PDB file of C-alpha atoms in Angstrom:
ATOM      1  CA  UNK A   1      58.064 -28.166   5.787  1.00 62.00           C
ATOM      2  CA  UNK A   2      57.577 -25.165   3.458  1.00 70.00           C
ATOM      3  CA  UNK A   3      54.174 -24.048   2.295  1.00 73.00           C
ATOM      4  CA  UNK A   4      53.862 -21.277  -0.280  1.00 72.00           C
ATOM      5  CA  UNK A   5      51.996 -18.115   0.655  1.00 70.00           C
ATOM      6  CA  UNK A   6      48.492 -18.254  -0.815  1.00 71.00           C
ATOM      7  CA  UNK A   7      47.220 -14.807   0.042  1.00 73.00           C
ATOM      8  CA  UNK A   8      48.044 -11.588  -1.731  1.00 71.00           C
ATOM      9  CA  UNK A   9      50.540  -9.222  -0.227  1.00 68.00           C
ATOM     10  CA  UNK A  10      49.169  -6.225   1.619  1.00 67.00           C
ATOM     11  CA  UNK A  11      51.274  -4.054  -0.661  1.00 64.00           C
ATOM     12  CA  UNK A  12      49.736  -5.451  -3.820  1.00 64.00           C
ATOM     13  CA  UNK A  13      46.242  -4.753  -2.502  1.00 62.00           C
ATOM     14  CA  UNK A  14      46.989  -1.076  -1.842  1.00 59.00           C
ATOM     15  CA  UNK A  15      45.547   1.627  -4.064  1.00 60.00           C
ATOM     16  CA  UNK A  16      47.307   1.928  -7.404  1.00 63.00           C
ATOM     17  CA  UNK A  17      47.862   5.682  -6.833  1.00 65.00           C
ATOM     18  CA  UNK A  18      48.853   6.504  -3.274  1.00 61.00           C
ATOM     19  CA  UNK A  19      47.557   9.753  -1.799  1.00 63.00           C
ATOM     20  CA  UNK A  20      51.050  11.042  -0.989  1.00 66.00           C
ATOM     21  CA  UNK A  21      53.783  12.072  -3.431  1.00 73.00           C
ATOM     22  CA  UNK A  22      56.898  10.000  -3.910  1.00 79.00           C
ATOM     23  CA  UNK A  23      60.252  11.415  -4.889  1.00 83.00           C
ATOM     24  CA  UNK A  24      62.626   9.694  -7.236  1.00 86.00           C
ATOM     25  CA  UNK A  25      66.075   8.569  -6.126  1.00 86.00           C
ATOM     26  CA  UNK A  26      67.601  11.465  -8.075  1.00 88.00           C
ATOM     27  CA  UNK A  27      65.382  13.992  -6.296  1.00 89.00           C
ATOM     28  CA  UNK A  28      66.297  12.528  -2.914  1.00 91.00           C
ATOM     29  CA  UNK A  29      70.005  12.689  -3.759  1.00 92.00           C
ATOM     30  CA  UNK A  30      69.630  16.301  -4.933  1.00 92.00           C
ATOM     31  CA  UNK A  31      67.992  17.227  -1.634  1.00 93.00           C
ATOM     32  CA  UNK A  32      70.658  15.441   0.384  1.00 95.00           C
ATOM     33  CA  UNK A  33      73.547  16.934  -1.601  1.00 95.00           C
ATOM     34  CA  UNK A  34      72.085  20.445  -1.358  1.00 95.00           C
ATOM     35  CA  UNK A  35      71.805  19.971   2.403  1.00 94.00           C
ATOM     36  CA  UNK A  36      75.421  18.857   2.772  1.00 96.00           C
ATOM     37  CA  UNK A  37      76.663  21.713   0.595  1.00 96.00           C
ATOM     38  CA  UNK A  38      74.580  24.244   2.540  1.00 95.00           C
ATOM     39  CA  UNK A  39      75.956  22.946   5.846  1.00 95.00           C
ATOM     40  CA  UNK A  40      79.473  23.143   4.410  1.00 96.00           C
ATOM     41  CA  UNK A  41      78.726  26.699   3.270  1.00 96.00           C
ATOM     42  CA  UNK A  42      77.692  27.641   6.824  1.00 94.00           C
ATOM     43  CA  UNK A  43      80.952  26.320   8.281  1.00 94.00           C
ATOM     44  CA  UNK A  44      82.903  28.005   5.494  1.00 94.00           C
ATOM     45  CA  UNK A  45      81.222  31.326   6.279  1.00 93.00           C
ATOM     46  CA  UNK A  46      82.205  30.922   9.923  1.00 92.00           C
ATOM     47  CA  UNK A  47      85.803  30.188   8.925  1.00 92.00           C
ATOM     48  CA  UNK A  48      85.797  33.210   6.603  1.00 90.00           C
ATOM     49  CA  UNK A  49      84.919  35.421   9.557  1.00 89.00           C
ATOM     50  CA  UNK A  50      87.540  33.938  11.883  1.00 89.00           C
ATOM     51  CA  UNK A  51      90.358  33.527   9.348  1.00 89.00           C
ATOM     52  CA  UNK A  52      89.826  35.822   6.346  1.00 86.00           C
ATOM     53  CA  UNK A  53      91.195  34.194   3.201  1.00 89.00           C
ATOM     54  CA  UNK A  54      90.354  34.798  -0.471  1.00 93.00           C
ATOM     55  CA  UNK A  55      90.237  31.043  -1.131  1.00 94.00           C
ATOM     56  CA  UNK A  56      87.474  30.685   1.473  1.00 93.00           C
ATOM     57  CA  UNK A  57      85.576  33.547  -0.197  1.00 93.00           C
ATOM     58  CA  UNK A  58      85.833  31.759  -3.543  1.00 96.00           C
ATOM     59  CA  UNK A  59      84.806  28.446  -1.969  1.00 95.00           C
ATOM     60  CA  UNK A  60      81.768  30.033  -0.324  1.00 94.00           C
ATOM     61  CA  UNK A  61      80.682  31.539  -3.639  1.00 95.00           C
ATOM     62  CA  UNK A  62      81.045  28.218  -5.457  1.00 96.00           C
ATOM     63  CA  UNK A  63      79.234  26.315  -2.687  1.00 96.00           C
ATOM     64  CA  UNK A  64      76.354  28.792  -2.829  1.00 95.00           C
ATOM     65  CA  UNK A  65      76.144  28.408  -6.628  1.00 95.00           C
ATOM     66  CA  UNK A  66      76.029  24.602  -6.429  1.00 95.00           C
ATOM     67  CA  UNK A  67      73.438  24.606  -3.640  1.00 94.00           C
ATOM     68  CA  UNK A  68      71.304  27.069  -5.636  1.00 95.00           C
ATOM     69  CA  UNK A  69      71.554  24.866  -8.725  1.00 94.00           C
ATOM     70  CA  UNK A  70      70.473  21.776  -6.785  1.00 92.00           C
ATOM     71  CA  UNK A  71      67.571  23.627  -5.172  1.00 90.00           C
ATOM     72  CA  UNK A  72      66.096  24.716  -8.524  1.00 87.00           C
ATOM     73  CA  UNK A  73      67.327  28.298  -8.264  1.00 88.00           C
ATOM     74  CA  UNK A  74      66.452  28.861  -4.611  1.00 89.00           C
ATOM     75  CA  UNK A  75      69.483  30.320  -2.837  1.00 88.00           C
ATOM     76  CA  UNK A  76      70.458  28.719   0.471  1.00 88.00           C
ATOM     77  CA  UNK A  77      69.921  30.661   3.663  1.00 84.00           C
ATOM     78  CA  UNK A  78      73.175  31.989   5.031  1.00 82.00           C
ATOM     79  CA  UNK A  79      73.801  32.614   8.690  1.00 76.00           C
ATOM     80  CA  UNK A  80      75.618  35.698   9.871  1.00 77.00           C
ATOM     81  CA  UNK A  81      78.772  34.287  11.467  1.00 71.00           C
ATOM     82  CA  UNK A  82      79.976  35.606  14.786  1.00 72.00           C
ATOM     83  CA  UNK A  83      83.599  36.564  15.245  1.00 66.00           C
ATOM     84  CA  UNK A  84      83.621  35.676  18.931  1.00 67.00           C
ATOM     85  CA  UNK A  85      86.143  32.843  19.165  1.00 67.00           C
ATOM     86  CA  UNK A  86      89.616  32.948  17.682  1.00 76.00           C
ATOM     87  CA  UNK A  87      90.814  29.983  19.702  1.00 83.00           C
ATOM     88  CA  UNK A  88      92.975  27.682  17.521  1.00 87.00           C
ATOM     89  CA  UNK A  89      91.108  24.657  18.886  1.00 89.00           C
ATOM     90  CA  UNK A  90      87.791  26.180  17.757  1.00 88.00           C
ATOM     91  CA  UNK A  91      89.171  26.892  14.291  1.00 91.00           C
ATOM     92  CA  UNK A  92      90.557  23.337  14.072  1.00 93.00           C
ATOM     93  CA  UNK A  93      87.154  21.981  15.103  1.00 93.00           C
ATOM     94  CA  UNK A  94      85.514  24.011  12.322  1.00 93.00           C
ATOM     95  CA  UNK A  95      88.019  22.642   9.792  1.00 94.00           C
ATOM     96  CA  UNK A  96      87.301  19.111  11.044  1.00 96.00           C
ATOM     97  CA  UNK A  97      83.549  19.683  10.699  1.00 96.00           C
ATOM     98  CA  UNK A  98      84.015  21.127   7.205  1.00 96.00           C
ATOM     99  CA  UNK A  99      86.208  18.162   6.235  1.00 96.00           C
ATOM    100  CA  UNK A 100      83.499  15.745   7.381  1.00 96.00           C
ATOM    101  CA  UNK A 101      80.735  17.636   5.564  1.00 97.00           C
ATOM    102  CA  UNK A 102      82.816  17.794   2.384  1.00 96.00           C
ATOM    103  CA  UNK A 103      83.315  14.026   2.623  1.00 96.00           C
ATOM    104  CA  UNK A 104      79.570  13.433   2.931  1.00 96.00           C
ATOM    105  CA  UNK A 105      78.936  15.760  -0.006  1.00 96.00           C
ATOM    106  CA  UNK A 106      81.583  13.916  -2.026  1.00 96.00           C
ATOM    107  CA  UNK A 107      79.895  10.554  -1.407  1.00 96.00           C
ATOM    108  CA  UNK A 108      76.470  11.827  -2.472  1.00 95.00           C
ATOM    109  CA  UNK A 109      77.825  13.798  -5.450  1.00 95.00           C
ATOM    110  CA  UNK A 110      79.694  10.723  -6.655  1.00 95.00           C
ATOM    111  CA  UNK A 111      76.630   8.515  -6.322  1.00 93.00           C
ATOM    112  CA  UNK A 112      74.507  10.940  -8.351  1.00 90.00           C
ATOM    113  CA  UNK A 113      77.316  11.341 -10.905  1.00 92.00           C
ATOM    114  CA  UNK A 114      77.517  15.147 -10.531  1.00 93.00           C
ATOM    115  CA  UNK A 115      80.956  16.152 -11.805  1.00 95.00           C
ATOM    116  CA  UNK A 116      80.817  19.793 -10.667  1.00 95.00           C
ATOM    117  CA  UNK A 117      79.746  18.966  -7.113  1.00 95.00           C
ATOM    118  CA  UNK A 118      82.202  16.057  -6.914  1.00 96.00           C
ATOM    119  CA  UNK A 119      85.099  18.300  -7.925  1.00 96.00           C
ATOM    120  CA  UNK A 120      84.078  21.037  -5.490  1.00 95.00           C
ATOM    121  CA  UNK A 121      83.607  18.623  -2.579  1.00 96.00           C
ATOM    122  CA  UNK A 122      86.963  16.954  -3.257  1.00 96.00           C
ATOM    123  CA  UNK A 123      88.707  20.356  -3.380  1.00 96.00           C
ATOM    124  CA  UNK A 124      87.106  21.413  -0.097  1.00 96.00           C
ATOM    125  CA  UNK A 125      88.053  18.113   1.533  1.00 95.00           C
ATOM    126  CA  UNK A 126      91.655  18.522   0.420  1.00 95.00           C
ATOM    127  CA  UNK A 127      91.754  22.137   1.591  1.00 94.00           C
ATOM    128  CA  UNK A 128      90.437  21.333   5.067  1.00 94.00           C
ATOM    129  CA  UNK A 129      92.710  18.292   5.344  1.00 94.00           C
ATOM    130  CA  UNK A 130      95.663  20.578   4.601  1.00 93.00           C
ATOM    131  CA  UNK A 131      94.481  23.041   7.245  1.00 91.00           C
ATOM    132  CA  UNK A 132      94.283  20.179   9.748  1.00 90.00           C
ATOM    133  CA  UNK A 133      97.692  18.832   8.764  1.00 89.00           C
ATOM    134  CA  UNK A 134      96.176  15.600   7.429  1.00 82.00           C
ATOM    135  CA  UNK A 135      97.257  16.000   3.810  1.00 66.00           C
ATOM    136  CA  UNK A 136     100.486  14.466   2.638  1.00 54.00           C
TER     137      UNK A 136
END
Protein backbone atom coordinates (compact mmCIF):
# COMPACT_ATOMS: atom_id res chain seq x y z
CA UNK A 1 0.00 0.00 0.00
CA UNK A 2 1.89 3.12 1.18
CA UNK A 3 5.50 3.00 2.24
CA UNK A 4 7.14 6.09 3.71
CA UNK A 5 10.15 7.58 1.94
CA UNK A 6 13.32 6.49 3.74
CA UNK A 7 15.91 8.50 1.88
CA UNK A 8 16.69 12.16 2.32
CA UNK A 9 15.40 14.65 -0.17
CA UNK A 10 17.83 15.88 -2.78
CA UNK A 11 17.03 19.40 -1.65
CA UNK A 12 17.98 18.72 1.95
CA UNK A 13 21.34 17.33 0.86
CA UNK A 14 22.24 20.46 -1.11
CA UNK A 15 24.85 22.88 0.17
CA UNK A 16 23.60 25.09 2.99
CA UNK A 17 24.71 28.23 1.09
CA UNK A 18 23.97 28.06 -2.62
CA UNK A 19 26.47 29.67 -4.98
CA UNK A 20 23.86 31.94 -6.57
CA UNK A 21 22.00 34.84 -4.95
CA UNK A 22 18.32 34.63 -4.12
CA UNK A 23 15.99 37.59 -4.06
CA UNK A 24 13.25 38.03 -1.54
CA UNK A 25 9.60 38.17 -2.56
CA UNK A 26 9.61 41.93 -1.91
CA UNK A 27 12.60 42.43 -4.21
CA UNK A 28 10.94 40.39 -6.95
CA UNK A 29 7.73 42.42 -6.62
CA UNK A 30 9.72 45.67 -6.74
CA UNK A 31 11.40 44.55 -9.96
CA UNK A 32 8.11 43.49 -11.51
CA UNK A 33 6.29 46.68 -10.49
CA UNK A 34 9.12 48.87 -11.78
CA UNK A 35 8.95 47.01 -15.09
CA UNK A 36 5.19 47.50 -15.44
CA UNK A 37 5.46 51.18 -14.54
CA UNK A 38 8.32 51.69 -17.00
CA UNK A 39 6.32 50.01 -19.78
CA UNK A 40 3.34 52.20 -18.89
CA UNK A 41 5.63 55.24 -18.99
CA UNK A 42 6.76 54.30 -22.51
CA UNK A 43 3.17 54.07 -23.76
CA UNK A 44 2.32 57.31 -21.97
CA UNK A 45 5.24 59.06 -23.67
CA UNK A 46 3.97 57.84 -27.03
CA UNK A 47 0.48 59.13 -26.24
CA UNK A 48 1.94 62.46 -25.12
CA UNK A 49 3.52 62.86 -28.55
CA UNK A 50 0.39 61.92 -30.48
CA UNK A 51 -2.17 63.69 -28.29
CA UNK A 52 -0.51 66.45 -26.23
CA UNK A 53 -2.27 66.82 -22.88
CA UNK A 54 -1.04 68.28 -19.58
CA UNK A 55 -2.54 65.35 -17.65
CA UNK A 56 -0.37 62.93 -19.65
CA UNK A 57 2.69 65.09 -18.88
CA UNK A 58 1.87 64.93 -15.17
CA UNK A 59 1.25 61.17 -15.38
CA UNK A 60 4.57 60.60 -17.13
CA UNK A 61 6.40 62.57 -14.45
CA UNK A 62 4.73 60.63 -11.64
CA UNK A 63 5.36 57.28 -13.36
CA UNK A 64 9.03 58.15 -13.78
CA UNK A 65 9.28 59.11 -10.08
CA UNK A 66 7.70 55.83 -8.93
CA UNK A 67 9.86 53.72 -11.25
CA UNK A 68 12.97 55.57 -10.01
CA UNK A 69 11.97 54.96 -6.40
CA UNK A 70 11.47 51.24 -7.01
CA UNK A 71 14.79 50.95 -8.84
CA UNK A 72 16.79 52.43 -5.94
CA UNK A 73 17.23 55.83 -7.56
CA UNK A 74 18.05 54.61 -11.07
CA UNK A 75 15.87 56.48 -13.55
CA UNK A 76 14.10 54.38 -16.18
CA UNK A 77 15.24 54.61 -19.77
CA UNK A 78 12.82 56.61 -21.86
CA UNK A 79 12.32 56.08 -25.56
CA UNK A 80 11.97 58.99 -27.93
CA UNK A 81 8.43 58.60 -29.26
CA UNK A 82 7.73 59.02 -32.94
CA UNK A 83 4.87 61.20 -34.10
CA UNK A 84 4.25 59.14 -37.22
CA UNK A 85 0.73 57.79 -36.73
CA UNK A 86 -2.25 59.90 -35.76
CA UNK A 87 -4.74 57.23 -36.74
CA UNK A 88 -7.56 57.03 -34.15
CA UNK A 89 -7.29 53.23 -34.16
CA UNK A 90 -3.58 53.48 -33.28
CA UNK A 91 -4.30 55.91 -30.45
CA UNK A 92 -7.09 53.63 -29.16
CA UNK A 93 -4.69 50.68 -29.28
CA UNK A 94 -2.17 52.66 -27.22
CA UNK A 95 -4.87 53.51 -24.66
CA UNK A 96 -5.84 49.82 -24.52
CA UNK A 97 -2.21 48.81 -23.99
CA UNK A 98 -1.79 51.47 -21.29
CA UNK A 99 -4.99 50.30 -19.59
CA UNK A 100 -3.69 46.72 -19.52
CA UNK A 101 -0.28 47.76 -18.19
CA UNK A 102 -1.89 49.92 -15.51
CA UNK A 103 -4.00 46.93 -14.47
CA UNK A 104 -0.92 44.72 -14.15
CA UNK A 105 0.85 47.44 -12.15
CA UNK A 106 -2.22 47.77 -9.92
CA UNK A 107 -2.21 44.03 -9.14
CA UNK A 108 1.48 44.01 -8.22
CA UNK A 109 1.30 47.29 -6.28
CA UNK A 110 -1.65 45.98 -4.29
CA UNK A 111 0.11 42.71 -3.50
CA UNK A 112 3.20 44.55 -2.22
CA UNK A 113 1.01 47.00 -0.29
CA UNK A 114 2.47 50.11 -1.98
CA UNK A 115 -0.10 52.87 -1.52
CA UNK A 116 1.55 55.42 -3.83
CA UNK A 117 1.94 53.00 -6.74
CA UNK A 118 -1.55 51.57 -6.18
CA UNK A 119 -3.11 55.03 -6.33
CA UNK A 120 -1.13 55.98 -9.44
CA UNK A 121 -1.94 52.73 -11.26
CA UNK A 122 -5.64 53.03 -10.41
CA UNK A 123 -5.71 56.64 -11.67
CA UNK A 124 -4.00 55.65 -14.92
CA UNK A 125 -6.39 52.74 -15.40
CA UNK A 126 -9.38 55.02 -14.89
CA UNK A 127 -7.96 57.64 -17.25
CA UNK A 128 -7.33 55.16 -20.07
CA UNK A 129 -10.72 53.51 -19.51
CA UNK A 130 -12.32 56.94 -19.94
CA UNK A 131 -10.34 57.52 -23.13
CA UNK A 132 -11.56 54.16 -24.44
CA UNK A 133 -15.15 54.86 -23.43
CA UNK A 134 -15.13 52.01 -20.90
CA UNK A 135 -15.71 54.11 -17.78
CA UNK A 136 -19.21 54.64 -16.51
